[in-house]
Amino acid sequence: MYSFLSQISNLLSQPFLNMANSTTALPVLSAFLLGIVGAMAPCQLTSNLGAITLYSNQSLQKGIAWKELLLFIFGKVIAFSGLGLIVWLMGKEIQSTLTLYFPWLRKLIGPILVLVGLYLLGLFKMYWNVTLFRVPERWAKGKIGSFFMGFGFSLAFCPTMFVLFFVTLMPLVYSTSYGVLLPSVFAVGTSVPVIFFILILWYLGLSGAVMKKGRRVGKLIQQTAGIVMVLLGVFDTITYWF
């Protein structure tokens, strides 16, 4: 399953990777292009598709989810910037320690997508006041959840993402006086697919389009989004757990 995702990833990302390699003299542009390649890495494909499904559903039902999208991107920026800053300050030795946690963080993405999908399908409701048990609800609708989703999905590393960030991006960070800013640029690059799809909805004037067609259509769209999220989560779980 993972090899299948890798083949898709290589097909989609190769042109951007070639451009990134040819623009190393312009570190900001190279970091941005590496981020786009990272968005197509096997470990990021399903999580980005999940984010696209979630925010597209919100945009169709209530209006373009600009705030949620910006918070999702901000979560990515904080995650990659923090990781880059730690490595930059503490040196390459810390990479071996960090990599011990990435596989487990990556395994959480599939079950989370399934939970969000089930919530969108209305198979369970959240009424508890304990913060821990409100996480799925916030991830499905809340703005704070968008930040944590961006943050959490950014730490979903796989071999491809590891090479892009630590082996390709970090040398650029070390070689430039403003290198500490490059992980943030990389983070924005990883958000390009989600931004692209939301901009298409905005350009086509589909902001809140479902709201105008009635509650029944809205429920159908939400259920479809829920099914897609569950399928993505199951696919992701099979890929990274078995």
PDB file of C-alpha atoms in Angstrom:
ATOM      1  CA  MET A   1       0.000   0.000   0.000  1.00  0.00           C
ATOM      2  CA  TYR A   2       2.790   2.382   0.943  1.00  0.00           C
ATOM      3  CA  SER A   3       4.651   1.615  -2.283  1.00  0.00           C
ATOM      4  CA  PHE A   4       1.487   2.486  -4.231  1.00  0.00           C
ATOM      5  CA  LEU A   5       1.302   5.846  -2.465  1.00  0.00           C
ATOM      6  CA  SER A   6       5.004   6.370  -3.139  1.00  0.00           C
ATOM      7  CA  GLN A   7       4.490   5.841  -6.863  1.00  0.00           C
ATOM      8  CA  ILE A   8       1.684   8.405  -6.937  1.00  0.00           C
ATOM      9  CA  SER A   9       3.802  10.789  -4.870  1.00  0.00           C
ATOM     10  CA  ASN A  10       6.816  10.469  -7.175  1.00  0.00           C
ATOM     11  CA  LEU A  11       4.681  11.057 -10.257  1.00  0.00           C
ATOM     12  CA  LEU A  12       3.106  14.228  -8.838  1.00  0.00           C
ATOM     13  CA  SER A  13       6.130  15.694  -7.102  1.00  0.00           C
ATOM     14  CA  GLN A  14       9.004  15.069  -9.527  1.00  0.00           C
ATOM     15  CA  PRO A  15       8.538  18.310 -11.556  1.00  0.00           C
ATOM     16  CA  PHE A  16       8.482  20.405  -8.354  1.00  0.00           C
ATOM     17  CA  LEU A  17      11.484  18.537  -6.949  1.00  0.00           C
ATOM     18  CA  ASN A  18      13.446  19.259 -10.117  1.00  0.00           C
ATOM     19  CA  MET A  19      12.558  22.954  -9.843  1.00  0.00           C
ATOM     20  CA  ALA A  20      13.541  23.000  -6.161  1.00  0.00           C
ATOM     21  CA  ASN A  21      16.924  21.466  -6.965  1.00  0.00           C
ATOM     22  CA  SER A  22      17.527  24.041  -9.690  1.00  0.00           C
ATOM     23  CA  THR A  23      16.654  27.026  -7.478  1.00  0.00           C
ATOM     24  CA  THR A  24      18.926  26.400  -4.480  1.00  0.00           C
ATOM     25  CA  ALA A  25      20.534  29.781  -5.213  1.00  0.00           C
ATOM     26  CA  LEU A  26      17.174  31.249  -4.165  1.00  0.00           C
ATOM     27  CA  PRO A  27      16.615  29.543  -0.782  1.00  0.00           C
ATOM     28  CA  VAL A  28      13.127  30.993  -0.189  1.00  0.00           C
ATOM     29  CA  LEU A  29      11.817  29.749  -3.537  1.00  0.00           C
ATOM     30  CA  SER A  30      13.564  26.416  -3.104  1.00  0.00           C
ATOM     31  CA  ALA A  31      12.054  25.976   0.386  1.00  0.00           C
ATOM     32  CA  PHE A  32       8.586  26.768  -0.957  1.00  0.00           C
ATOM     33  CA  LEU A  33       8.927  24.242  -3.791  1.00  0.00           C
ATOM     34  CA  LEU A  34      10.246  21.622  -1.363  1.00  0.00           C
ATOM     35  CA  GLY A  35       7.115  22.258   0.698  1.00  0.00           C
ATOM     36  CA  ILE A  36       4.935  21.528  -2.341  1.00  0.00           C
ATOM     37  CA  VAL A  37       6.875  18.300  -2.854  1.00  0.00           C
ATOM     38  CA  GLY A  38       6.321  17.531   0.826  1.00  0.00           C
ATOM     39  CA  ALA A  39       2.574  18.016   0.391  1.00  0.00           C
ATOM     40  CA  MET A  40       2.662  15.142  -2.090  1.00  0.00           C
ATOM     41  CA  ALA A  41       4.770  12.839   0.097  1.00  0.00           C
ATOM     42  CA  PRO A  42       3.035   9.519   0.872  1.00  0.00           C
ATOM     43  CA  CYS A  43       2.504  10.456   4.527  1.00  0.00           C
ATOM     44  CA  GLN A  44       0.935  13.798   3.598  1.00  0.00           C
ATOM     45  CA  LEU A  45      -1.347  12.718   0.738  1.00  0.00           C
ATOM     46  CA  THR A  46      -4.176  11.300   2.831  1.00  0.00           C
ATOM     47  CA  SER A  47      -3.973  14.026   5.491  1.00  0.00           C
ATOM     48  CA  ASN A  48      -4.122  16.765   2.839  1.00  0.00           C
ATOM     49  CA  LEU A  49      -7.047  15.021   1.139  1.00  0.00           C
ATOM     50  CA  GLY A  50      -8.756  14.880   4.524  1.00  0.00           C
ATOM     51  CA  ALA A  51      -8.216  18.606   5.069  1.00  0.00           C
ATOM     52  CA  ILE A  52      -9.476  19.363   1.549  1.00  0.00           C
ATOM     53  CA  THR A  53     -12.616  17.295   2.197  1.00  0.00           C
ATOM     54  CA  LEU A  54     -13.269  18.928   5.568  1.00  0.00           C
ATOM     55  CA  TYR A  55     -12.768  22.546   4.471  1.00  0.00           C
ATOM     56  CA  SER A  56     -14.558  22.049   1.171  1.00  0.00           C
ATOM     57  CA  ASN A  57     -17.568  20.747   3.090  1.00  0.00           C
ATOM     58  CA  GLN A  58     -17.486  23.770   5.420  1.00  0.00           C
ATOM     59  CA  SER A  59     -17.058  26.180   2.508  1.00  0.00           C
ATOM     60  CA  LEU A  60     -19.991  24.727   0.581  1.00  0.00           C
ATOM     61  CA  GLN A  61     -22.270  24.761   3.595  1.00  0.00           C
ATOM     62  CA  LYS A  62     -21.429  27.994   5.425  1.00  0.00           C
ATOM     63  CA  GLY A  63     -19.128  30.053   3.223  1.00  0.00           C
ATOM     64  CA  ILE A  64     -15.446  29.839   2.384  1.00  0.00           C
ATOM     65  CA  ALA A  65     -13.596  28.656   5.490  1.00  0.00           C
ATOM     66  CA  TRP A  66     -10.912  31.354   5.353  1.00  0.00           C
ATOM     67  CA  LYS A  67     -10.357  31.519   9.124  1.00  0.00           C
ATOM     68  CA  GLU A  68     -10.138  27.752   9.486  1.00  0.00           C
ATOM     69  CA  LEU A  69      -7.779  27.544   6.507  1.00  0.00           C
ATOM     70  CA  LEU A  70      -5.501  30.274   7.883  1.00  0.00           C
ATOM     71  CA  LEU A  71      -5.400  28.600  11.295  1.00  0.00           C
ATOM     72  CA  PHE A  72      -4.634  25.255   9.622  1.00  0.00           C
ATOM     73  CA  ILE A  73      -1.703  26.886   7.792  1.00  0.00           C
ATOM     74  CA  PHE A  74      -0.617  28.667  10.973  1.00  0.00           C
ATOM     75  CA  GLY A  75      -0.540  25.319  12.774  1.00  0.00           C
ATOM     76  CA  LYS A  76       1.741  23.980  10.052  1.00  0.00           C
ATOM     77  CA  VAL A  77       3.977  27.048  10.264  1.00  0.00           C
ATOM     78  CA  ILE A  78       4.340  26.686  14.038  1.00  0.00           C
ATOM     79  CA  ALA A  79       5.077  22.949  13.784  1.00  0.00           C
ATOM     80  CA  PHE A  80       7.717  23.164  11.057  1.00  0.00           C
ATOM     81  CA  SER A  81       9.229  26.387  12.400  1.00  0.00           C
ATOM     82  CA  GLY A  82       9.490  24.924  15.884  1.00  0.00           C
ATOM     83  CA  LEU A  83      11.033  21.721  14.576  1.00  0.00           C
ATOM     84  CA  GLY A  84      13.466  23.653  12.373  1.00  0.00           C
ATOM     85  CA  LEU A  85      14.411  25.958  15.243  1.00  0.00           C
ATOM     86  CA  ILE A  86      15.095  23.033  17.580  1.00  0.00           C
ATOM     87  CA  VAL A  87      17.356  21.362  15.026  1.00  0.00           C
ATOM     88  CA  TRP A  88      19.014  24.678  14.167  1.00  0.00           C
ATOM     89  CA  LEU A  89      19.773  25.439  17.824  1.00  0.00           C
ATOM     90  CA  MET A  90      20.703  21.969  19.015  1.00  0.00           C
ATOM     91  CA  GLY A  91      22.366  20.634  15.902  1.00  0.00           C
ATOM     92  CA  LYS A  92      22.037  17.466  13.895  1.00  0.00           C
ATOM     93  CA  GLU A  93      22.389  15.215  16.946  1.00  0.00           C
ATOM     94  CA  ILE A  94      18.762  15.800  17.931  1.00  0.00           C
ATOM     95  CA  GLN A  95      17.465  14.405  14.630  1.00  0.00           C
ATOM     96  CA  SER A  96      18.043  10.817  15.768  1.00  0.00           C
ATOM     97  CA  THR A  97      15.979  11.470  18.908  1.00  0.00           C
ATOM     98  CA  LEU A  98      13.107  13.153  17.086  1.00  0.00           C
ATOM     99  CA  THR A  99      12.803  10.389  14.520  1.00  0.00           C
ATOM    100  CA  LEU A 100      11.855   7.919  17.267  1.00  0.00           C
ATOM    101  CA  TYR A 101       8.521   9.718  17.724  1.00  0.00           C
ATOM    102  CA  PHE A 102       7.557  10.395  14.088  1.00  0.00           C
ATOM    103  CA  PRO A 103       6.293   6.863  13.254  1.00  0.00           C
ATOM    104  CA  TRP A 104       3.894   6.905  16.217  1.00  0.00           C
ATOM    105  CA  LEU A 105       2.674  10.393  15.437  1.00  0.00           C
ATOM    106  CA  ARG A 106       2.086   9.309  11.850  1.00  0.00           C
ATOM    107  CA  LYS A 107      -0.012   6.333  12.960  1.00  0.00           C
ATOM    108  CA  LEU A 108      -2.441   8.641  14.768  1.00  0.00           C
ATOM    109  CA  ILE A 109      -3.548  10.425  11.569  1.00  0.00           C
ATOM    110  CA  GLY A 110      -5.648   7.535  10.188  1.00  0.00           C
ATOM    111  CA  PRO A 111      -7.735   6.975  13.345  1.00  0.00           C
ATOM    112  CA  ILE A 112      -8.239  10.736  13.703  1.00  0.00           C
ATOM    113  CA  LEU A 113      -9.583  10.960  10.133  1.00  0.00           C
ATOM    114  CA  VAL A 114     -11.958   8.084  10.891  1.00  0.00           C
ATOM    115  CA  LEU A 115     -13.218   9.805  14.058  1.00  0.00           C
ATOM    116  CA  VAL A 116     -13.829  13.085  12.232  1.00  0.00           C
ATOM    117  CA  GLY A 117     -15.628  11.212   9.435  1.00  0.00           C
ATOM    118  CA  LEU A 118     -17.868   9.386  11.894  1.00  0.00           C
ATOM    119  CA  TYR A 119     -18.691  12.674  13.600  1.00  0.00           C
ATOM    120  CA  LEU A 120     -19.650  14.248  10.256  1.00  0.00           C
ATOM    121  CA  LEU A 121     -21.860  11.224   9.582  1.00  0.00           C
ATOM    122  CA  GLY A 122     -23.643  11.931  12.862  1.00  0.00           C
ATOM    123  CA  LEU A 123     -22.855   8.518  14.320  1.00  0.00           C
ATOM    124  CA  PHE A 124     -21.942  10.069  17.654  1.00  0.00           C
ATOM    125  CA  LYS A 125     -22.426  13.373  19.421  1.00  0.00           C
ATOM    126  CA  MET A 126     -20.210  15.148  21.910  1.00  0.00           C
ATOM    127  CA  TYR A 127     -21.881  16.498  25.036  1.00  0.00           C
ATOM    128  CA  TRP A 128     -19.172  16.099  27.681  1.00  0.00           C
ATOM    129  CA  ASN A 129     -17.507  19.119  29.175  1.00  0.00           C
ATOM    130  CA  VAL A 130     -14.123  17.463  29.594  1.00  0.00           C
ATOM    131  CA  THR A 131     -11.753  19.021  27.087  1.00  0.00           C
ATOM    132  CA  LEU A 132     -10.174  15.726  26.108  1.00  0.00           C
ATOM    133  CA  PHE A 133     -13.491  14.320  24.900  1.00  0.00           C
ATOM    134  CA  ARG A 134     -14.334  17.460  22.945  1.00  0.00           C
ATOM    135  CA  VAL A 135     -11.347  17.146  20.639  1.00  0.00           C
ATOM    136  CA  PRO A 136     -13.207  15.319  17.818  1.00  0.00           C
ATOM    137  CA  GLU A 137     -15.947  17.951  17.790  1.00  0.00           C
ATOM    138  CA  ARG A 138     -13.451  20.778  17.620  1.00  0.00           C
ATOM    139  CA  TRP A 139     -11.562  19.036  14.862  1.00  0.00           C
ATOM    140  CA  ALA A 140     -14.749  18.665  12.881  1.00  0.00           C
ATOM    141  CA  LYS A 141     -16.028  22.223  13.288  1.00  0.00           C
ATOM    142  CA  GLY A 142     -13.945  24.407  15.607  1.00  0.00           C
ATOM    143  CA  LYS A 143     -11.391  26.997  14.609  1.00  0.00           C
ATOM    144  CA  ILE A 144      -9.013  25.935  17.376  1.00  0.00           C
ATOM    145  CA  GLY A 145      -9.199  22.410  15.999  1.00  0.00           C
ATOM    146  CA  SER A 146      -7.996  23.678  12.615  1.00  0.00           C
ATOM    147  CA  PHE A 147      -4.799  24.920  14.239  1.00  0.00           C
ATOM    148  CA  PHE A 148      -4.176  21.604  15.991  1.00  0.00           C
ATOM    149  CA  MET A 149      -4.987  19.670  12.831  1.00  0.00           C
ATOM    150  CA  GLY A 150      -2.406  21.667  10.880  1.00  0.00           C
ATOM    151  CA  PHE A 151       0.098  21.241  13.700  1.00  0.00           C
ATOM    152  CA  GLY A 152      -0.503  17.517  14.119  1.00  0.00           C
ATOM    153  CA  PHE A 153      -0.571  16.661  10.426  1.00  0.00           C
ATOM    154  CA  SER A 154       2.766  18.445   9.965  1.00  0.00           C
ATOM    155  CA  LEU A 155       4.467  15.980  12.289  1.00  0.00           C
ATOM    156  CA  ALA A 156       3.293  13.026  10.185  1.00  0.00           C
ATOM    157  CA  PHE A 157       6.756  12.160   8.866  1.00  0.00           C
ATOM    158  CA  CYS A 158       7.714   9.317   6.543  1.00  0.00           C
ATOM    159  CA  PRO A 159      11.047   8.588   4.809  1.00  0.00           C
ATOM    160  CA  THR A 160      10.231  10.979   1.957  1.00  0.00           C
ATOM    161  CA  MET A 161       9.279  13.813   4.316  1.00  0.00           C
ATOM    162  CA  PHE A 162      12.313  13.127   6.494  1.00  0.00           C
ATOM    163  CA  VAL A 163      14.666  13.463   3.525  1.00  0.00           C
ATOM    164  CA  LEU A 164      12.948  16.626   2.294  1.00  0.00           C
ATOM    165  CA  PHE A 165      13.031  18.370   5.661  1.00  0.00           C
ATOM    166  CA  PHE A 166      16.214  17.178   7.357  1.00  0.00           C
ATOM    167  CA  VAL A 167      18.441  16.252   4.413  1.00  0.00           C
ATOM    168  CA  THR A 168      17.370  18.832   1.810  1.00  0.00           C
ATOM    169  CA  LEU A 169      15.831  21.804   3.637  1.00  0.00           C
ATOM    170  CA  MET A 170      18.000  21.983   6.768  1.00  0.00           C
ATOM    171  CA  PRO A 171      21.284  22.405   4.839  1.00  0.00           C
ATOM    172  CA  LEU A 172      19.673  25.476   3.240  1.00  0.00           C
ATOM    173  CA  VAL A 173      18.743  26.664   6.730  1.00  0.00           C
ATOM    174  CA  TYR A 174      22.337  26.324   7.914  1.00  0.00           C
ATOM    175  CA  SER A 175      23.780  27.993   4.807  1.00  0.00           C
ATOM    176  CA  THR A 176      21.828  31.268   4.884  1.00  0.00           C
ATOM    177  CA  SER A 177      21.717  34.119   7.391  1.00  0.00           C
ATOM    178  CA  TYR A 178      17.902  34.039   7.383  1.00  0.00           C
ATOM    179  CA  GLY A 179      17.681  30.245   7.337  1.00  0.00           C
ATOM    180  CA  VAL A 180      15.568  30.087  10.483  1.00  0.00           C
ATOM    181  CA  LEU A 181      12.672  31.485   8.396  1.00  0.00           C
ATOM    182  CA  LEU A 182      12.824  28.787   5.708  1.00  0.00           C
ATOM    183  CA  PRO A 183      10.839  26.102   7.632  1.00  0.00           C
ATOM    184  CA  SER A 184       7.909  28.566   7.723  1.00  0.00           C
ATOM    185  CA  VAL A 185       8.112  28.958   3.942  1.00  0.00           C
ATOM    186  CA  PHE A 186       8.290  25.166   3.641  1.00  0.00           C
ATOM    187  CA  ALA A 187       5.142  24.912   5.792  1.00  0.00           C
ATOM    188  CA  VAL A 188       3.214  27.239   3.478  1.00  0.00           C
ATOM    189  CA  GLY A 189       4.322  25.103   0.542  1.00  0.00           C
ATOM    190  CA  THR A 190       2.901  21.972   2.165  1.00  0.00           C
ATOM    191  CA  SER A 191      -0.469  23.758   2.380  1.00  0.00           C
ATOM    192  CA  VAL A 192      -0.679  24.562  -1.353  1.00  0.00           C
ATOM    193  CA  PRO A 193      -3.060  21.690  -2.335  1.00  0.00           C
ATOM    194  CA  VAL A 194      -5.587  22.688   0.341  1.00  0.00           C
ATOM    195  CA  ILE A 195      -5.297  26.387  -0.564  1.00  0.00           C
ATOM    196  CA  PHE A 196      -5.697  25.531  -4.254  1.00  0.00           C
ATOM    197  CA  PHE A 197      -8.982  23.648  -3.800  1.00  0.00           C
ATOM    198  CA  ILE A 198     -10.496  26.282  -1.523  1.00  0.00           C
ATOM    199  CA  LEU A 199      -9.547  29.017  -4.009  1.00  0.00           C
ATOM    200  CA  ILE A 200     -11.316  27.043  -6.753  1.00  0.00           C
ATOM    201  CA  LEU A 201     -14.514  26.965  -4.675  1.00  0.00           C
ATOM    202  CA  TRP A 202     -14.182  30.705  -4.049  1.00  0.00           C
ATOM    203  CA  TYR A 203     -13.495  31.451  -7.739  1.00  0.00           C
ATOM    204  CA  LEU A 204     -16.519  29.415  -8.830  1.00  0.00           C
ATOM    205  CA  GLY A 205     -18.688  31.341  -6.386  1.00  0.00           C
ATOM    206  CA  LEU A 206     -19.635  28.226  -4.413  1.00  0.00           C
ATOM    207  CA  SER A 207     -19.328  29.916  -1.020  1.00  0.00           C
ATOM    208  CA  GLY A 208     -22.292  28.675   0.998  1.00  0.00           C
ATOM    209  CA  ALA A 209     -23.849  27.222  -2.149  1.00  0.00           C
ATOM    210  CA  VAL A 210     -25.377  24.279  -0.287  1.00  0.00           C
ATOM    211  CA  MET A 211     -27.015  26.592   2.266  1.00  0.00           C
ATOM    212  CA  LYS A 212     -29.078  28.099  -0.544  1.00  0.00           C
ATOM    213  CA  LYS A 213     -30.330  24.679  -1.662  1.00  0.00           C
ATOM    214  CA  GLY A 214     -31.743  23.606   1.663  1.00  0.00           C
ATOM    215  CA  ARG A 215     -30.955  21.510   4.689  1.00  0.00           C
ATOM    216  CA  ARG A 216     -31.457  18.155   2.936  1.00  0.00           C
ATOM    217  CA  VAL A 217     -28.755  18.847   0.358  1.00  0.00           C
ATOM    218  CA  GLY A 218     -26.480  20.147   3.099  1.00  0.00           C
ATOM    219  CA  LYS A 219     -26.910  16.945   5.060  1.00  0.00           C
ATOM    220  CA  LEU A 220     -26.136  14.869   1.963  1.00  0.00           C
ATOM    221  CA  ILE A 221     -22.926  16.843   1.321  1.00  0.00           C
ATOM    222  CA  GLN A 222     -21.860  16.472   4.942  1.00  0.00           C
ATOM    223  CA  GLN A 223     -22.529  12.739   4.917  1.00  0.00           C
ATOM    224  CA  THR A 224     -20.558  12.383   1.689  1.00  0.00           C
ATOM    225  CA  ALA A 225     -17.668  14.264   3.288  1.00  0.00           C
ATOM    226  CA  GLY A 226     -17.936  11.973   6.309  1.00  0.00           C
ATOM    227  CA  ILE A 227     -17.779   8.849   4.133  1.00  0.00           C
ATOM    228  CA  VAL A 228     -14.737  10.207   2.289  1.00  0.00           C
ATOM    229  CA  MET A 229     -13.006  11.001   5.600  1.00  0.00           C
ATOM    230  CA  VAL A 230     -13.706   7.509   6.957  1.00  0.00           C
ATOM    231  CA  LEU A 231     -12.411   5.867   3.772  1.00  0.00           C
ATOM    232  CA  LEU A 232      -9.285   8.029   3.824  1.00  0.00           C
ATOM    233  CA  GLY A 233      -8.772   7.176   7.493  1.00  0.00           C
ATOM    234  CA  VAL A 234      -9.181   3.440   6.920  1.00  0.00           C
ATOM    235  CA  PHE A 235      -6.844   3.567   3.909  1.00  0.00           C
ATOM    236  CA  ASP A 236      -4.309   5.563   5.934  1.00  0.00           C
ATOM    237  CA  THR A 237      -4.545   3.211   8.921  1.00  0.00           C
ATOM    238  CA  ILE A 238      -4.039   0.125   6.747  1.00  0.00           C
ATOM    239  CA  THR A 239      -1.036   1.783   5.094  1.00  0.00           C
ATOM    240  CA  TYR A 240       0.785   2.790   8.275  1.00  0.00           C
ATOM    241  CA  TRP A 241      -0.352   0.169  10.808  1.00  0.00           C
ATOM    242  CA  PHE A 242      -0.056  -3.043   8.779  1.00  0.00           C
TER     243      PHE A 242
END
